[in-house]
PDB file of C-alpha atoms in Angstrom:
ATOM      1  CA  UNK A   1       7.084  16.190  -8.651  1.00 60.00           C
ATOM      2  CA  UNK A   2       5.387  13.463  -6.956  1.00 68.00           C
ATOM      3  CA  UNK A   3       6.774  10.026  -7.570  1.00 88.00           C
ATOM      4  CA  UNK A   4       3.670   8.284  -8.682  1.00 93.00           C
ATOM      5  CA  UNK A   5       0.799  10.422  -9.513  1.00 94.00           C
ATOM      6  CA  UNK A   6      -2.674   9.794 -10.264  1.00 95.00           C
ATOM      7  CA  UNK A   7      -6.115  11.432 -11.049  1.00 91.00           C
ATOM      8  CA  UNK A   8      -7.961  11.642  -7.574  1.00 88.00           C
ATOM      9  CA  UNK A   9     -11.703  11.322  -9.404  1.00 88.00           C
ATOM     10  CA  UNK A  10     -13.876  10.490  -8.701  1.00 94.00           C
ATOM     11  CA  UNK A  11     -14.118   8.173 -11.950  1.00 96.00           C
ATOM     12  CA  UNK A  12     -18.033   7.485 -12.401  1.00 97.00           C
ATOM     13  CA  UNK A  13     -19.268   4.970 -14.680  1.00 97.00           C
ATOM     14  CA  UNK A  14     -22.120   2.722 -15.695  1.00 97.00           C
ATOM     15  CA  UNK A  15     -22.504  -0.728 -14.933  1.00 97.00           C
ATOM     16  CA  UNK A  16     -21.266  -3.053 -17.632  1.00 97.00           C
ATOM     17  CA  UNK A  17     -18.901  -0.365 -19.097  1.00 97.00           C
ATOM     18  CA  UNK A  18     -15.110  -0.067 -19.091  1.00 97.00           C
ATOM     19  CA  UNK A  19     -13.294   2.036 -16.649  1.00 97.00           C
ATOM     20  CA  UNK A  20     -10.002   3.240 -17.399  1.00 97.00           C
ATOM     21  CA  UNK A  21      -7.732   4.076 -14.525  1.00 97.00           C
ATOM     22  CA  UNK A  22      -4.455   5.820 -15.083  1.00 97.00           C
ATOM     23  CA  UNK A  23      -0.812   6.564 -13.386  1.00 96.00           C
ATOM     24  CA  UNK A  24       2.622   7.945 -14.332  1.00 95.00           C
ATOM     25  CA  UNK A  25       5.476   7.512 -12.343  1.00 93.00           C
ATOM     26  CA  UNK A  26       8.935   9.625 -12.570  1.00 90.00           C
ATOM     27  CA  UNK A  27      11.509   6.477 -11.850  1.00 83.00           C
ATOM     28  CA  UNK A  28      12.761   5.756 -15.079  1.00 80.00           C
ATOM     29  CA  UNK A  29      14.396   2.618 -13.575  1.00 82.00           C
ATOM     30  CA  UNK A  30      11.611   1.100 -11.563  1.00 82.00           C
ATOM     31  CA  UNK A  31      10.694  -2.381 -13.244  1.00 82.00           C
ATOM     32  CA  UNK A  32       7.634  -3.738 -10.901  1.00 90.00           C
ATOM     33  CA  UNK A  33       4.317  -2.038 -10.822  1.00 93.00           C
ATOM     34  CA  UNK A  34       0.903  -2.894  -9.128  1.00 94.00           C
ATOM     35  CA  UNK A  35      -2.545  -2.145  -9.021  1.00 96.00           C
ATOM     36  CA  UNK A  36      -4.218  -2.238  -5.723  1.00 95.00           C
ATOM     37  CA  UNK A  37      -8.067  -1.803  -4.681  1.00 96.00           C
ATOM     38  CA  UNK A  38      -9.146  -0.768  -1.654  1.00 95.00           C
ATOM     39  CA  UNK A  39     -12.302  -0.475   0.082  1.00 95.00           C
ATOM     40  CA  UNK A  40     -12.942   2.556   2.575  1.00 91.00           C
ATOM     41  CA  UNK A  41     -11.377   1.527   6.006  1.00 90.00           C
ATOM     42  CA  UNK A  42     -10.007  -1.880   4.604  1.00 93.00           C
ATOM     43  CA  UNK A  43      -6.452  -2.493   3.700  1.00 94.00           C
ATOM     44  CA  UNK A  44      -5.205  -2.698   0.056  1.00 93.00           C
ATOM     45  CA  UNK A  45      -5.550  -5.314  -1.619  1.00 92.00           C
ATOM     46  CA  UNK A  46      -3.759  -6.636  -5.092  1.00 90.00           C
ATOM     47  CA  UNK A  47      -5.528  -7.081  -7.859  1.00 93.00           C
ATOM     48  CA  UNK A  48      -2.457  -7.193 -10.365  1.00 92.00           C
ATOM     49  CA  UNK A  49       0.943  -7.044 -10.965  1.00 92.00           C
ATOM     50  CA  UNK A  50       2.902  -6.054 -14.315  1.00 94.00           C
ATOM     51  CA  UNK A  51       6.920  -6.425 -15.347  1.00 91.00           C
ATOM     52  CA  UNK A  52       7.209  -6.055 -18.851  1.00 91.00           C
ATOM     53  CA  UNK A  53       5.626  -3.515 -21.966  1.00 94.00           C
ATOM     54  CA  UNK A  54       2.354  -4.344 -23.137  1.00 95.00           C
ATOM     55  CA  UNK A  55      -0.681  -5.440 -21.673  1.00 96.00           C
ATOM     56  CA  UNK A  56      -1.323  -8.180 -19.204  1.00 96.00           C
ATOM     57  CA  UNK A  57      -5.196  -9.480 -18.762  1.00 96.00           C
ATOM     58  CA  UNK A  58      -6.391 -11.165 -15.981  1.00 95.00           C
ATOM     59  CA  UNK A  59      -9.925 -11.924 -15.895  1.00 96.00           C
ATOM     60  CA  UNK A  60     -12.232  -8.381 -15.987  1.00 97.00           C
ATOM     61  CA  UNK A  61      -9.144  -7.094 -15.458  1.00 97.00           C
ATOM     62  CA  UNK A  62      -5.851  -5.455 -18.020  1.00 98.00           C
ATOM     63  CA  UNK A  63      -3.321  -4.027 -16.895  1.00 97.00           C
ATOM     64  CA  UNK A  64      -1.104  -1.845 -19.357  1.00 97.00           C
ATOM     65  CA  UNK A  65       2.742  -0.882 -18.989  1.00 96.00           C
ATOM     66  CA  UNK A  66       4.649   1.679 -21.223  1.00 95.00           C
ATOM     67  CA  UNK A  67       7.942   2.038 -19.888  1.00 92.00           C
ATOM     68  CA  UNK A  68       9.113   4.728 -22.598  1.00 92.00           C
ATOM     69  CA  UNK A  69       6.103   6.840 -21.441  1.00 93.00           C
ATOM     70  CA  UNK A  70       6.627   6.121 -17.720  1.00 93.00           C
ATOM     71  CA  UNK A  71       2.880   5.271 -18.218  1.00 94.00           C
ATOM     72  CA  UNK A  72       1.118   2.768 -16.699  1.00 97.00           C
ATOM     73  CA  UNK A  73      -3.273   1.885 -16.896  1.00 97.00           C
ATOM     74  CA  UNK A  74      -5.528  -0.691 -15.635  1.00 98.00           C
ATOM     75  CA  UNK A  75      -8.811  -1.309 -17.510  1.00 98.00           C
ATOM     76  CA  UNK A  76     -11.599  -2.872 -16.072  1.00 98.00           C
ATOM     77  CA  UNK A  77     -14.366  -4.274 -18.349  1.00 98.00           C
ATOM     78  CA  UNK A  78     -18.113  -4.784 -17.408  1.00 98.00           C
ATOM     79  CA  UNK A  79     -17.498  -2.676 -14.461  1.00 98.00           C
ATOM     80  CA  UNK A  80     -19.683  -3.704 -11.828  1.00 97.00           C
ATOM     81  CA  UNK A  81     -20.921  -1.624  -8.618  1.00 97.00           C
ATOM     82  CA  UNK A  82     -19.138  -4.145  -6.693  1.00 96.00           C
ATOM     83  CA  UNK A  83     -15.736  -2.294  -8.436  1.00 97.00           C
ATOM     84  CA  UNK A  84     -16.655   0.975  -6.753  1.00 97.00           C
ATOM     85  CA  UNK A  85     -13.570   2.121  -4.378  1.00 97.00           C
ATOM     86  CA  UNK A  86     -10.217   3.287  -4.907  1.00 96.00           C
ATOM     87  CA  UNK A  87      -7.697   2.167  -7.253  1.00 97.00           C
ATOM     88  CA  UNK A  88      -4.147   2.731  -5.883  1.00 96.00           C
ATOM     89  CA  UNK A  89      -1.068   2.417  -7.984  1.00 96.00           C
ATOM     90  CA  UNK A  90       1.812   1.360  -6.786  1.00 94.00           C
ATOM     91  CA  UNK A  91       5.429   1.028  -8.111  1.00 92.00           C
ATOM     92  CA  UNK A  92       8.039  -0.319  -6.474  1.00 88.00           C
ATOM     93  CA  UNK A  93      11.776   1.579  -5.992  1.00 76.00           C
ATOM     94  CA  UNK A  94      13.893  -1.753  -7.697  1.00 67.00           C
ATOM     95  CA  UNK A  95      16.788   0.138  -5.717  1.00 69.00           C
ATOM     96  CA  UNK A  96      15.344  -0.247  -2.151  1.00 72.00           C
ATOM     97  CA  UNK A  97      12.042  -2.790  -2.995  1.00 81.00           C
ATOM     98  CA  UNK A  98       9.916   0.196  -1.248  1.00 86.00           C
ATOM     99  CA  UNK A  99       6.851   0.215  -2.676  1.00 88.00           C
ATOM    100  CA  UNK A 100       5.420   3.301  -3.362  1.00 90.00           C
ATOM    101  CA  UNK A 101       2.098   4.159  -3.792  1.00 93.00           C
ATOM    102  CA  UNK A 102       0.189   7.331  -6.288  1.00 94.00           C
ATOM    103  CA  UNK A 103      -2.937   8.957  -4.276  1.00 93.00           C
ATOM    104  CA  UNK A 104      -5.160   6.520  -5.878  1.00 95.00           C
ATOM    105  CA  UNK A 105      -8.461   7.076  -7.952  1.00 96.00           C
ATOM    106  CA  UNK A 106     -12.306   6.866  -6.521  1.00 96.00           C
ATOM    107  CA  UNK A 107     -14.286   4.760  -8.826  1.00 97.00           C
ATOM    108  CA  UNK A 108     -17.782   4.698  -8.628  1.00 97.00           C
ATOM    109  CA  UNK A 109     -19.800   2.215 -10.470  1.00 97.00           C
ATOM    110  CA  UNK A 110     -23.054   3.593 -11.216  1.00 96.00           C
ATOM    111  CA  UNK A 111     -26.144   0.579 -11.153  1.00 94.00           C
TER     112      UNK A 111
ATOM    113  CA  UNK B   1      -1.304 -17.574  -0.600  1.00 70.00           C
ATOM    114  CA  UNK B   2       0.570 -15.630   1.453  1.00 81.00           C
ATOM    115  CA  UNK B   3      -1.271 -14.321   5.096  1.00 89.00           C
ATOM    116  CA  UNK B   4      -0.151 -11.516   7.451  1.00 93.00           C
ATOM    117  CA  UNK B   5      -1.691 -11.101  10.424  1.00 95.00           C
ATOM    118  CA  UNK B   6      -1.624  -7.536  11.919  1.00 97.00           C
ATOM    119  CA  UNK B   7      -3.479  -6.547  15.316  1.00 96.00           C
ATOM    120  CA  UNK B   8      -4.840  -5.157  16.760  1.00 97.00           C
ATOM    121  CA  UNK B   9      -7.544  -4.075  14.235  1.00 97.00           C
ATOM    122  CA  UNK B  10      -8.191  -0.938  16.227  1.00 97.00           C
ATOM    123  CA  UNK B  11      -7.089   0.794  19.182  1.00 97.00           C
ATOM    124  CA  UNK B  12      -8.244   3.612  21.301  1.00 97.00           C
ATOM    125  CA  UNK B  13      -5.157   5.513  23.523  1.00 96.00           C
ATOM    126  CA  UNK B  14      -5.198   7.983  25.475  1.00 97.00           C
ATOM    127  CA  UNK B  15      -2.804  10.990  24.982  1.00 97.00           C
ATOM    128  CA  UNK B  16       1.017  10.308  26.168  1.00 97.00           C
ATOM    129  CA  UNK B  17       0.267   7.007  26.645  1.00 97.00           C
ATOM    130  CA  UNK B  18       2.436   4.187  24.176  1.00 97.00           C
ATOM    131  CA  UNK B  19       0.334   1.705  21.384  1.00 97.00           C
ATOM    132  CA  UNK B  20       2.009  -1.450  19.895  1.00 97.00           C
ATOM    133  CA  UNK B  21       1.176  -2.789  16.872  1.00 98.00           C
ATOM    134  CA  UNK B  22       2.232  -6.170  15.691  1.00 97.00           C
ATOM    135  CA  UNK B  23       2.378  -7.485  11.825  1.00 96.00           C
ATOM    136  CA  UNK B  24       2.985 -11.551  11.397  1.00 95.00           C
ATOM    137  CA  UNK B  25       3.489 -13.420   8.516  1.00 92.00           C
ATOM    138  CA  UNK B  26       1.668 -16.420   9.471  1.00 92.00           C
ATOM    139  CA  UNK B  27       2.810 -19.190   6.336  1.00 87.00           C
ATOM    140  CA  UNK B  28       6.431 -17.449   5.352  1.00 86.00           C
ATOM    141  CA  UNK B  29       9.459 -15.738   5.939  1.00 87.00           C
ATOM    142  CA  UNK B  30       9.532 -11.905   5.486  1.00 86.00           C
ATOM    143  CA  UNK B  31      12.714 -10.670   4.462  1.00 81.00           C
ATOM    144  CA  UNK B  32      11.206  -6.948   4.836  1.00 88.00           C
ATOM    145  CA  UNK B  33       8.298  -5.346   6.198  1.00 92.00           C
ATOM    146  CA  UNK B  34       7.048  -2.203   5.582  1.00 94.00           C
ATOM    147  CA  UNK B  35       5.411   0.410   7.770  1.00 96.00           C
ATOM    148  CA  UNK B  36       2.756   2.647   6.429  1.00 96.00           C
ATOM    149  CA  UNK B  37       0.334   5.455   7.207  1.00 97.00           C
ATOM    150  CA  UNK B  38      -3.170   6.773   5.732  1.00 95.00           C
ATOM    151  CA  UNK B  39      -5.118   9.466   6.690  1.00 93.00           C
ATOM    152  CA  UNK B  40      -8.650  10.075   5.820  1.00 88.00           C
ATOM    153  CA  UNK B  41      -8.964  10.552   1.977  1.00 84.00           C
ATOM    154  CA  UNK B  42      -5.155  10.233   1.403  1.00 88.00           C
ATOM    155  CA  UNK B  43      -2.678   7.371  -0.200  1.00 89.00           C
ATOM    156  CA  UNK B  44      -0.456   5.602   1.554  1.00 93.00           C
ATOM    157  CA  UNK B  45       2.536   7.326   3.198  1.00 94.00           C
ATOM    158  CA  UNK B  46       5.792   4.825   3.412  1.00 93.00           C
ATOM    159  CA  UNK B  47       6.686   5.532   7.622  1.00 96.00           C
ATOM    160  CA  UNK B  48       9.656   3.125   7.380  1.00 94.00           C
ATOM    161  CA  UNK B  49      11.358  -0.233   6.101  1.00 92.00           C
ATOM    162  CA  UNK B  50      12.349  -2.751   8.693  1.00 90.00           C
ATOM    163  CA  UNK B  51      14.896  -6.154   7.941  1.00 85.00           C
ATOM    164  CA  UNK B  52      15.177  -8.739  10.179  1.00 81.00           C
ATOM    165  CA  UNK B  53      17.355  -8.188  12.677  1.00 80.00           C
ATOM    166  CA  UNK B  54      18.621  -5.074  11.577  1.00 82.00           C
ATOM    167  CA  UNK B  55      17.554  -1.386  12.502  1.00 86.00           C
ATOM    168  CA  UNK B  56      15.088   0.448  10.359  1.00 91.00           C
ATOM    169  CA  UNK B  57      15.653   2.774   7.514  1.00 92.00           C
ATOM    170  CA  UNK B  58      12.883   5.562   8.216  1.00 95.00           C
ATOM    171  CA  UNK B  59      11.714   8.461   5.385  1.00 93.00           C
ATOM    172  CA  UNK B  60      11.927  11.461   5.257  1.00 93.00           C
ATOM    173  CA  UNK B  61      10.113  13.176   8.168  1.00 94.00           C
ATOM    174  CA  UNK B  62       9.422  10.398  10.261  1.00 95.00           C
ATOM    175  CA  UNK B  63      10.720  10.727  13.597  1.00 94.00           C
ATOM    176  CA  UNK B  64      11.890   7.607  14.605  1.00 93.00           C
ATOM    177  CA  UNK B  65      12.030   7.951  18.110  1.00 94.00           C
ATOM    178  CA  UNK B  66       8.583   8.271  18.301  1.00 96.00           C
ATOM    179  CA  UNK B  67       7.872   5.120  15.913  1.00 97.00           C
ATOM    180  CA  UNK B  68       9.792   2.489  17.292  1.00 96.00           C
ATOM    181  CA  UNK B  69      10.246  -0.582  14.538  1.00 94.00           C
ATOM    182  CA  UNK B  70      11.265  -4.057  15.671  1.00 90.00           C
ATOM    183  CA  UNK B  71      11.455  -6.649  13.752  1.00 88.00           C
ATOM    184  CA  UNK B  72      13.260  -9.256  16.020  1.00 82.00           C
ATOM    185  CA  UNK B  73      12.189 -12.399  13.717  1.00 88.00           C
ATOM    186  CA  UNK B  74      11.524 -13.017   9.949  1.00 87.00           C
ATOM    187  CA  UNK B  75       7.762 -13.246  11.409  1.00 91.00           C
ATOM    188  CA  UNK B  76       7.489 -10.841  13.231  1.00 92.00           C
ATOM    189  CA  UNK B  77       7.405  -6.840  13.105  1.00 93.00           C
ATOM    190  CA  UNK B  78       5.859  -4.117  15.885  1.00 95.00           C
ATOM    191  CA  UNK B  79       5.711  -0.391  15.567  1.00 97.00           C
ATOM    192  CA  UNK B  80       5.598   1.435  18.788  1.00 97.00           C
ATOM    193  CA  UNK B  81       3.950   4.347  18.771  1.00 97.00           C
ATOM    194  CA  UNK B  82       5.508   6.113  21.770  1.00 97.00           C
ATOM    195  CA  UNK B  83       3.648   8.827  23.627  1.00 96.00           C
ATOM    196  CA  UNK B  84       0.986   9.186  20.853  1.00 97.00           C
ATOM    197  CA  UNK B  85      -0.706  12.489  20.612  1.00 96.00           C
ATOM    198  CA  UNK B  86      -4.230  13.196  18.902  1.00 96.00           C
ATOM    199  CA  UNK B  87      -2.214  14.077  15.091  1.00 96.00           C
ATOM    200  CA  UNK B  88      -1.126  10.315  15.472  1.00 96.00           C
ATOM    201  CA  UNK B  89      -4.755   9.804  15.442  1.00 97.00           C
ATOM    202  CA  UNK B  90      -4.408   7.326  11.943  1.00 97.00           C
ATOM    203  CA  UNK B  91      -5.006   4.103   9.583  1.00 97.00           C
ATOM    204  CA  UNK B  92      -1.221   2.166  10.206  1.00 98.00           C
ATOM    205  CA  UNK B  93      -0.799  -0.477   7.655  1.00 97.00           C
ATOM    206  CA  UNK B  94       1.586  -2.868   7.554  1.00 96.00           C
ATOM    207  CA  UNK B  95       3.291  -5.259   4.798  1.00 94.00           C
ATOM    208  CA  UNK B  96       5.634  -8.571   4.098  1.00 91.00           C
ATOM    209  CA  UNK B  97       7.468  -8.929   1.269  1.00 85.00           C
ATOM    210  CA  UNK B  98       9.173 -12.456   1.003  1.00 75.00           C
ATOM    211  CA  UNK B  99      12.447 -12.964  -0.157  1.00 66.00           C
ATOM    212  CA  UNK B 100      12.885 -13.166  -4.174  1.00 60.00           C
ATOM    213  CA  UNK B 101       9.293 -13.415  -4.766  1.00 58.00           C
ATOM    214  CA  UNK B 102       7.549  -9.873  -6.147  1.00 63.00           C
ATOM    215  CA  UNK B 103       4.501  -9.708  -4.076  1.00 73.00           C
ATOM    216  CA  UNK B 104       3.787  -7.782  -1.084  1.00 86.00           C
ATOM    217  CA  UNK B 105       1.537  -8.953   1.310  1.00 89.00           C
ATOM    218  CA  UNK B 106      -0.691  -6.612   3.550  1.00 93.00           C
ATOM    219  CA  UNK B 107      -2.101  -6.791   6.894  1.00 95.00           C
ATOM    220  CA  UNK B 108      -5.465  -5.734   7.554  1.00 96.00           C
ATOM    221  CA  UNK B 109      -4.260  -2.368   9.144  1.00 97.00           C
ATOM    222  CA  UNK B 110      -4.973  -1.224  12.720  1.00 97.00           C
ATOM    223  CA  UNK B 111      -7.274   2.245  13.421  1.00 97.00           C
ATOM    224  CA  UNK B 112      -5.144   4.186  15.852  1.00 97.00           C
ATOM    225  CA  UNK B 113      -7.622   6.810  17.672  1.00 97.00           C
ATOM    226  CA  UNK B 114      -5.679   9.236  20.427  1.00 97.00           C
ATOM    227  CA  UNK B 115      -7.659  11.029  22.778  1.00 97.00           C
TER     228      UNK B 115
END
């Protein structure tokens, strides 16, 4: 079982809807988790971060965390084509601070 | 916020020949850096986690004779790749994670091509 796993997509979507990107992860103690995007042949970058059950917003932007479920989301509202790439997930190993990071999910914004 | 500087941006070797890559953290102190891989179309792939001034803790698979990790300053981290062969051929990415503070930091990656 892969540590952090996530739907490859790709994820298509019309402009101005909400995309819904998902990951599950199998290390019941891991406490930090992450949401990165990344354009083809850039490096990742962070779009948020998330500690604690519930939902955190951040502009376009929510990030949801069920630690009973092992489940975590991001939403992104009025998706714009600007949004197409990939969504990577990351959660980090609290024993060793690796980060690790799920295969990530294409988004394409459709105009 | 927090920069890291990692160069160069690309690189073409060719094969048996020995590439250096060097990731900075230009406004703090990274406790750790990590090394990481991606191939075309994949996630990715921890190669290794390097403290300052102490050897590095490879996964699972990685050979580390043939990635060399330094990281001789809390600045300052290289990966060697030593006689690099066309399968090396790959996106290297590296990243700074400072002290206490959550975040991770990531360089802009370098484009290793062997030929």
């Amino acid at each position: 079982q892969k540590e952090v796993e996530q739907n490859s997509g790709p994820l298509s979507v019309p402009e101005g809807a909400i995309a819904s990107l998902n990951c599950t992860y199998s290390d019941r103690v891991s406490q930090s988790f992450f949401w990165y995007r990344q354009y083809s042949g850039k490096s990742p970058e962070l779009i948020m971060s998330i500690y604690s059950n519930g939902d955190k917003e951040d502009g376009r932007f929510t990030a949801q965390l069920n630690k009973a479920s092992q489940y975590v989301s991001l939403l992104i509202r009025d998706s714009q084509p600007s949004d197409s790439a990939t969504y990577l997930c990351a959660v980090r190993m609290d024993s060793s601070y690796k980060l690790i990071f799920g295969s990530g999910t294409r988004l394409l914004v459709r105009p | 916020g927090a920069v890291v500087s990692q160069h160069p941006s690309w690189v073409i070797c060719k094969s048996g020949t020995s590439v250096k890559i060097e990731c900075r953290s230009l406004d703090f102190q990274a406790t750790t850096m990590f090394w990481y891989r991606q191939f075309p179309k994949q996630s990715l792939m921890l190669m290794a986690t390097s403290n300052e001034g102490s050897k590095a803790t490879y996964e699972q698979g990685v050979e580390k004779d043939k990635f060399l990790i330094n990281h001789a300053s809390l600045t300052l981290s290289t990966l060697t790749v030593t006689s690099a062969h066309p399968e090396d051929s790959s996106f290297y990415i590296c990243s700074a994670r400072e002290g206490s503070n959550y975040g991770y930091t990531f360089g802009s990656g370098t484009r290793l091509t062997v030929v």
